XYZ file of C-alpha atoms in Angstrom:
461
model
C -4.885 17.982 -27.110
C -4.863 15.101 -25.311
C -7.084 13.093 -23.734
C -6.127 13.481 -20.132
C -5.820 17.190 -20.858
C -9.288 17.430 -22.552
C -10.818 15.377 -19.546
C -9.153 17.894 -16.954
C -10.372 20.980 -18.883
C -13.762 19.319 -18.777
C -13.582 18.954 -15.026
C -12.222 22.581 -14.627
C -15.250 24.113 -16.660
C -17.710 21.901 -14.625
C -16.291 22.922 -11.274
C -16.571 26.681 -12.300
C -19.929 26.287 -12.722
C -20.575 24.754 -9.622
C -18.561 27.311 -7.641
C -21.309 29.831 -9.133
C -23.864 27.563 -8.163
C -22.762 27.811 -5.092
C -21.660 31.631 -4.993
C -17.786 30.644 -4.786
C -16.283 33.094 -6.856
C -12.843 32.218 -8.079
C -11.219 34.440 -5.661
C -13.357 33.899 -2.898
C -11.225 33.613 0.604
C -10.967 30.433 1.508
C -13.201 28.803 4.304
C -11.169 28.114 7.251
C -11.157 26.510 10.697
C -12.074 22.978 11.249
C -15.746 23.513 12.158
C -15.887 24.774 8.605
C -14.246 22.017 6.583
C -16.361 19.592 8.759
C -19.430 21.195 7.080
C -18.273 21.590 3.562
C -17.159 17.564 3.905
C -20.549 16.994 5.288
C -22.321 19.110 2.315
C -20.186 17.083 -0.341
C -21.229 13.859 1.536
C -24.810 14.919 0.814
C -24.633 16.797 -2.271
C -26.332 15.575 -5.176
C -25.303 17.872 -7.934
C -22.323 16.931 -10.198
C -20.953 20.673 -10.554
C -21.567 21.580 -6.889
C -19.799 18.401 -5.711
C -16.755 19.026 -7.713
C -16.911 22.758 -6.533
C -17.182 21.590 -2.726
C -14.229 18.842 -3.358
C -12.073 21.634 -5.008
C -12.789 23.690 -1.887
C -11.975 21.265 0.290
C -8.463 20.150 -1.412
C -7.661 23.891 -1.709
C -8.091 24.296 2.178
C -5.744 21.161 2.187
C -2.982 22.636 -0.035
C -2.987 25.347 2.535
C -2.674 23.798 6.016
C 0.529 23.280 7.873
C 1.404 20.304 9.545
C -0.791 20.866 12.383
C -3.567 21.358 10.261
C -3.025 18.320 8.315
C -3.111 16.528 11.440
C -6.507 17.923 12.664
C -7.764 16.997 9.098
C -6.828 13.913 9.079
C -7.981 13.124 13.018
C -11.409 14.627 12.029
C -11.755 12.139 9.048
C -10.951 9.520 12.051
C -13.527 10.893 14.417
C -16.196 11.983 12.632
C -16.381 10.431 9.020
C -16.269 6.577 10.387
C -19.230 4.314 9.863
C -22.778 5.580 10.852
C -22.960 3.779 14.414
C -26.753 4.040 14.343
C -27.340 2.729 10.810
C -24.670 0.052 11.828
C -26.282 -1.047 14.819
C -29.704 -1.164 13.049
C -28.072 -2.992 10.095
C -26.546 -5.757 12.592
C -30.062 -6.143 14.534
C -31.323 -7.150 10.499
C -28.791 -9.619 9.870
C -29.021 -11.729 13.239
C -32.599 -11.688 12.937
C -32.825 -12.000 8.935
C -29.610 -13.266 7.050
C -30.872 -12.416 3.480
C -28.575 -11.308 0.532
C -30.453 -7.864 1.326
C -29.291 -7.824 4.842
C -25.573 -8.896 4.248
C -25.754 -6.057 1.772
C -27.014 -3.515 3.961
C -24.668 -4.566 6.754
C -22.083 -4.279 4.099
C -22.852 -0.392 3.080
C -23.605 0.531 6.684
C -20.021 -0.557 7.998
C -18.141 1.250 4.957
C -16.887 4.542 6.729
C -18.226 7.610 5.450
C -14.590 8.908 4.499
C -14.216 6.333 1.843
C -17.209 7.977 0.033
C -15.862 11.024 0.880
C -12.324 10.574 -0.484
C -14.263 9.276 -3.547
C -15.865 12.497 -3.909
C -12.790 14.561 -3.503
C -11.408 12.577 -6.456
C -13.864 14.315 -8.512
C -11.830 17.494 -8.109
C -9.378 19.178 -10.784
C -6.071 17.536 -9.985
C -8.063 15.568 -7.497
C -6.231 12.210 -7.922
C -2.648 13.772 -7.457
C -3.687 15.724 -4.699
C -4.956 12.471 -2.776
C -1.795 10.590 -3.617
C 0.112 13.750 -2.078
C -2.492 13.810 0.910
C -1.497 10.087 1.931
C 1.920 10.997 1.870
C 1.489 13.419 4.408
C -0.777 10.724 5.958
C 1.828 8.009 6.205
C 4.064 10.277 8.517
C 1.273 11.720 10.458
C 0.213 7.969 11.571
C 4.115 7.109 13.146
C 3.144 9.289 16.086
C -0.755 9.186 15.999
C -1.347 5.066 15.698
C -5.531 5.653 15.502
C -4.822 7.141 11.983
C -4.304 3.595 10.545
C -7.705 3.383 10.111
C -7.877 6.036 7.477
C -4.517 5.272 6.040
C -6.850 1.508 5.722
C -9.331 3.791 3.444
C -6.980 5.414 1.371
C -5.084 2.365 0.549
C -8.535 0.284 -0.105
C -9.422 2.897 -2.792
C -5.960 3.534 -4.103
C -5.742 -0.247 -4.686
C -8.849 -0.352 -7.368
C -7.940 3.207 -8.629
C -4.518 2.210 -9.417
C -5.213 -1.272 -10.402
C -3.178 -2.661 -13.020
C -5.870 -2.526 -15.860
C -5.806 1.076 -15.583
C -1.629 1.616 -15.682
C -0.094 2.251 -18.921
C 3.325 1.061 -19.729
C 5.655 3.034 -21.645
C 9.205 2.952 -22.631
C 11.583 5.941 -21.610
C 14.350 6.654 -23.890
C 16.182 9.502 -24.628
C 13.560 10.841 -26.860
C 11.148 11.327 -24.363
C 10.072 14.700 -22.870
C 12.262 16.508 -20.974
C 10.010 17.073 -18.171
C 9.608 13.226 -17.772
C 13.130 12.586 -17.884
C 14.046 15.395 -15.304
C 11.516 13.140 -12.888
C 13.540 9.729 -13.966
C 16.606 11.722 -12.277
C 14.506 13.003 -9.266
C 12.920 9.646 -8.191
C 15.746 7.238 -8.902
C 15.832 5.674 -5.691
C 18.742 3.118 -6.060
C 21.667 4.344 -8.024
C 22.066 8.374 -7.954
C 21.931 9.954 -11.578
C 24.400 12.852 -11.299
C 23.485 14.708 -14.276
C 21.809 14.626 -17.734
C 25.193 12.873 -19.239
C 24.640 9.925 -16.761
C 21.293 9.716 -17.676
C 22.124 9.791 -21.030
C 24.358 6.765 -20.345
C 21.533 5.003 -18.884
C 18.935 5.617 -21.988
C 20.935 5.951 -25.194
C 23.087 2.998 -25.881
C 21.287 -0.029 -27.732
C 22.118 -2.174 -24.971
C 19.921 -0.316 -22.449
C 16.147 0.264 -21.607
C 14.127 1.641 -19.236
C 10.144 1.411 -18.861
C 7.641 3.205 -16.661
C 4.026 2.877 -15.348
C 1.777 5.561 -15.666
C -2.205 6.371 -14.782
C -4.249 8.200 -17.445
C -4.812 10.960 -14.470
C -1.001 11.409 -13.945
C 0.117 10.772 -17.419
C 3.122 13.118 -17.218
C 4.339 11.494 -13.289
C 5.595 8.138 -13.550
C 4.432 5.511 -10.858
C 7.587 3.125 -11.074
C 9.902 2.817 -13.539
C 13.004 -0.259 -13.876
C 16.015 0.156 -15.973
C 17.470 -2.288 -17.618
C 20.830 -3.485 -18.961
C 21.092 -6.433 -21.603
C 24.513 -8.421 -21.135
C 25.791 -11.433 -22.400
C 26.344 -12.540 -18.988
C 24.844 -11.991 -15.218
C 26.776 -9.390 -13.320
C 28.235 -9.343 -9.943
C 28.851 -5.775 -9.487
C 26.900 -2.593 -10.282
C 30.051 -1.284 -11.905
C 29.643 -3.864 -14.482
C 26.633 -2.241 -15.496
C 26.938 1.587 -14.691
C 30.863 1.963 -15.913
C 30.972 5.132 -18.024
C 34.006 3.397 -20.107
C 32.143 0.281 -20.957
C 31.872 -0.844 -24.594
C 28.355 -1.121 -25.190
C 26.859 -4.453 -27.276
C 24.439 -4.895 -29.865
C 20.983 -5.814 -28.471
C 20.382 -8.350 -30.110
C 23.915 -9.987 -28.964
C 22.498 -9.956 -25.616
C 21.418 -13.029 -23.612
C 20.492 -11.585 -20.101
C 18.214 -8.769 -19.283
C 19.505 -7.128 -15.948
C 16.811 -5.102 -13.573
C 19.555 -3.340 -11.994
C 17.030 -0.193 -10.570
C 13.419 -0.375 -9.625
C 12.080 2.768 -8.289
C 9.031 3.684 -6.969
C 8.080 7.240 -7.503
C 5.000 8.112 -5.672
C 5.689 7.829 -1.632
C 1.765 8.484 -1.256
C 1.303 4.761 -3.221
C 3.621 3.089 -0.962
C 2.036 -0.258 -0.299
C 0.288 -0.560 -3.272
C 1.681 -3.248 -5.207
C 2.288 -2.836 -8.974
C 5.941 -3.577 -9.245
C 5.337 -6.885 -9.883
C 2.922 -6.614 -12.913
C 5.796 -3.978 -13.949
C 8.457 -6.650 -14.257
C 6.194 -9.214 -15.521
C 5.479 -7.120 -18.573
C 8.765 -5.990 -19.112
C 10.012 -9.483 -19.407
C 7.046 -9.865 -22.133
C 8.480 -6.963 -24.132
C 11.681 -8.073 -23.725
C 11.505 -11.523 -25.062
C 9.116 -10.192 -27.803
C 11.892 -7.896 -29.047
C 14.891 -10.053 -28.551
C 14.250 -14.034 -28.798
C 17.360 -14.793 -27.858
C 17.157 -13.321 -24.357
C 16.904 -16.623 -22.086
C 18.152 -15.055 -18.626
C 16.259 -12.505 -16.650
C 17.573 -11.528 -13.412
C 17.826 -8.467 -10.754
C 21.121 -6.786 -9.416
C 19.740 -5.673 -6.367
C 20.410 -3.974 -3.088
C 20.412 -5.199 0.258
C 19.123 -2.047 2.238
C 18.548 -3.591 5.889
C 21.488 -5.883 5.968
C 24.016 -3.703 8.016
C 21.228 -2.628 10.595
C 20.136 -6.162 11.077
C 23.593 -7.108 11.496
C 24.400 -4.214 14.085
C 21.437 -4.848 15.994
C 22.647 -8.364 16.476
C 25.940 -7.598 17.490
C 24.743 -5.199 20.233
C 22.120 -7.891 21.353
C 23.359 -9.822 24.069
C 21.156 -12.650 23.559
C 21.363 -12.579 19.374
C 20.235 -16.210 18.050
C 22.198 -15.682 15.096
C 25.762 -14.555 16.203
C 28.141 -16.027 18.478
C 30.368 -14.362 20.430
C 33.307 -15.261 17.969
C 31.141 -13.856 15.425
C 30.974 -10.534 16.766
C 34.590 -10.372 17.497
C 35.470 -11.357 13.601
C 32.732 -8.723 12.844
C 35.245 -5.604 14.032
C 37.293 -5.954 11.217
C 34.441 -3.686 9.651
C 35.035 -1.256 12.075
C 38.649 -0.632 10.397
C 38.727 2.174 8.254
C 39.548 1.499 4.801
C 38.949 -2.179 5.075
C 37.404 -2.694 1.856
C 40.704 -1.596 0.047
C 42.854 -3.609 1.927
C 43.391 -7.154 0.391
C 43.763 -8.733 3.756
C 40.888 -7.441 5.479
C 38.883 -7.522 2.609
C 39.769 -11.240 2.216
C 38.714 -11.776 5.981
C 35.658 -9.799 5.394
C 34.342 -11.425 2.943
C 35.069 -14.931 4.930
C 32.382 -13.752 7.183
C 30.181 -11.612 5.440
C 28.745 -14.000 3.130
C 27.737 -16.677 5.596
C 26.385 -13.750 7.758
C 24.484 -12.883 4.373
C 23.005 -16.150 3.942
C 21.849 -16.186 7.397
C 19.862 -12.817 7.034
C 18.140 -13.941 3.509
C 17.310 -17.131 4.711
C 16.690 -16.838 8.514
C 16.014 -13.326 9.419
C 12.206 -12.684 9.527
C 9.185 -10.302 10.360
C 6.998 -11.459 13.055
C 4.791 -13.126 10.310
C 7.455 -15.292 8.965
C 8.197 -13.021 5.842
C 11.822 -12.494 5.251
C 13.063 -9.197 6.966
C 15.021 -7.718 3.642
C 12.266 -5.709 1.792
C 13.480 -6.205 -1.469
C 14.145 -9.855 -1.043
C 10.173 -10.037 -0.280
C 9.302 -8.199 -3.507
C 11.205 -10.290 -5.564
C 10.777 -13.660 -3.874
C 7.060 -12.708 -3.589
C 7.095 -12.612 -7.381
C 8.625 -15.801 -7.948
C 12.000 -15.120 -8.225
C 14.929 -17.056 -6.648
C 17.559 -15.905 -4.530
C 20.683 -16.600 -6.784
C 23.574 -15.091 -5.878
C 25.181 -12.861 -3.078
C 27.931 -10.591 -4.468
C 30.333 -9.092 -2.166
C 31.558 -5.755 -2.512
C 29.473 -5.061 -5.811
C 28.412 -1.641 -4.905
C 31.048 0.540 -3.250
C 29.266 4.007 -3.029
C 28.666 5.483 0.062
C 24.851 4.521 0.929
C 25.816 0.663 -0.391
C 28.522 0.617 2.203
C 26.511 2.228 4.911
C 23.293 -0.083 4.130
C 25.046 -3.275 3.055
C 28.398 -3.301 3.372
C 28.784 -3.131 -0.436
C 26.510 -6.170 -0.830
C 24.492 -6.825 -4.028
C 22.242 -9.858 -4.578
C 20.684 -11.455 -8.254
C 17.352 -12.236 -8.182
C 16.784 -14.970 -10.869
C 13.634 -15.169 -12.683
C 13.616 -18.216 -14.637
C 10.093 -18.228 -16.350
C 9.309 -21.964 -15.815
C 9.575 -21.624 -12.165
C 7.886 -18.553 -11.411
C 4.647 -19.318 -10.307
C 5.982 -22.674 -8.250
C 8.262 -20.043 -6.697
C 5.375 -17.571 -6.042
C 2.938 -20.081 -4.620
C 5.729 -21.708 -2.421
C 6.555 -18.378 -0.830
C 3.136 -17.119 -0.373
C 1.779 -20.038 0.479
C 4.439 -21.501 2.912
C 6.839 -19.014 3.445
C 9.382 -20.705 1.419
C 12.353 -19.130 0.318
C 14.057 -20.675 -3.022
C 17.702 -19.859 -3.255
C 20.288 -21.638 -5.534
C 22.437 -24.085 -4.004
C 25.624 -22.056 -3.723
C 23.645 -19.860 -0.931
C 22.507 -22.876 0.869
C 26.009 -24.131 1.106
C 27.175 -20.584 2.478
C 24.567 -21.637 5.239
C 25.515 -25.560 5.660
C 28.872 -24.652 6.251
C 28.278 -21.970 8.808
C 26.864 -22.317 12.203
C 23.230 -22.923 11.893
C 20.767 -20.487 13.364
C 18.640 -21.926 16.204
C 14.907 -22.317 15.582
C 15.093 -21.681 11.905
C 13.003 -22.905 9.175
C 14.846 -24.846 6.584
C 14.730 -22.603 3.238
C 13.799 -24.721 -0.258
C 16.794 -25.055 -2.328
C 15.956 -24.536 -5.957
C 17.418 -25.851 -9.053
C 20.029 -25.040 -11.517
C 19.030 -21.787 -13.825
C 19.415 -23.757 -17.054
C-alpha cells in the first residue's frame, strides 16, 4: 500500500468515526439549502474535535458536489458575504494598533484581517479527497467570477492557500515513459494542451524512442494526477517547425548524440490551479536532470506556440486608431483572407514578408496595461529567464495553429549563464531580451509609436 493510500484510508476512518459522533450515518441524506450549509460551515469553524471536524468538512464537500451552477454561485457568494473578516474584531484590532503599535498588536491585526473563509478552506482540506475537491471548486469559481466580479476576493483566498499547498517543496518530479501506469498515460493524452495526441500509437512515438523524454510534477495528495508536464525532444539542432519533432517517419537518434533539448509542449493539467506558478520550477529541474544524464547537451530551447497573435492582429486591423498598423499594413494583410494562401508559393512569400515584422512588433511592443508582454507564453518563458530567440514562419500548419497564429511558432532559448540576468531584467524593468535577428526585423519595419526599446541579447554560443 502506498503512503498516500494509507493516509487517505486513515482520513476516511477518522471521518467515519466523526460522522458517528455527529449522528451522520453513511447513508444520512445530505443537508441542503443555503441556510443549513451556512450552519455547517459555522460549526466547522468552531469545531475543536479532529474527527468531528473531518466529518463536517466531508459533509460540506458532499453538499458542494451535488450543486448545480446556481447552487455553486450561491455557495461562493455565501463565502464572500458571510465569511470575510470579523468586522468587530478587525475594528478593535485597528484601534489597538493605532494606540499601541507593539508586535502583539500587529499580530492581532493580522489575525483579525484574515477572512474567515481562509480558515474554512483549510478545514475543508482535511476531508478525504479534500484537496482535489477544492481544486475542482476553484475551477468552478474561476468561471463564476467572470460574471460575478465580487468573487475575486474569494478567489484571492483560494490562490493564497494554494500557493502554499502547492509550493515547489511539496511537489515531486517524476519521469513519464512507456512503462508508466496506463491510468496516468491516459491523463497525459487527455491533458495535452499544445499538440493533440490522437491515439496510443502517437503517445508511444512521444515517449518510447531513445531521444524523447517527458516529465511531470505531482502533489503527494494527487499522486495519480499530474499537475503539469513537459515533453522534450533530444535533437542535434534547434528545430524550426513542429514537424521536425513530431513527424512519425523521422529517424530517432541515440540520446547521447543529442546537443539540444527542445521543450515542445508544456501542459497545465488542473484548471483549478491556474495562476499557481510551478512551471518555471519544472523547466529548471528538468534542465538539471537532463544535464546530469546527458553531459553533451549544451542548448536548451523551446518550440512554443503563439496563441494570441491572430487575435491581436485582428483587433489592430479593425482599430481605426491602431498605433501598430498603418493603412498600408492593413491592405497587405488582406492576403491572409485568401483561401489556401499557405500552400501557394507566391502568396506564402508575400505573407512571410508582412507577418514576420508584425510578429516582431507583437512580441516586443504589444503590452498588457502593466507593461508586460501581451502573449501569455512569452510572459512565462521571459519571466523564467529565457531569451526570445527566433520566430519561425509556418512552423505549425495544424488548424488550431493557423487560427491562433497563422502557423507561427517561436524558439525561446534558455542559456544557462544568462538566465538569472534575463529574469531580473524582465522582472525589474520589463525588458524583453531578444536575439539580434528579431531586433533586426523590428528595425527594418515601421517603428511602433510610443514603444519602449527591448534589450537585445547576445549570441547563444
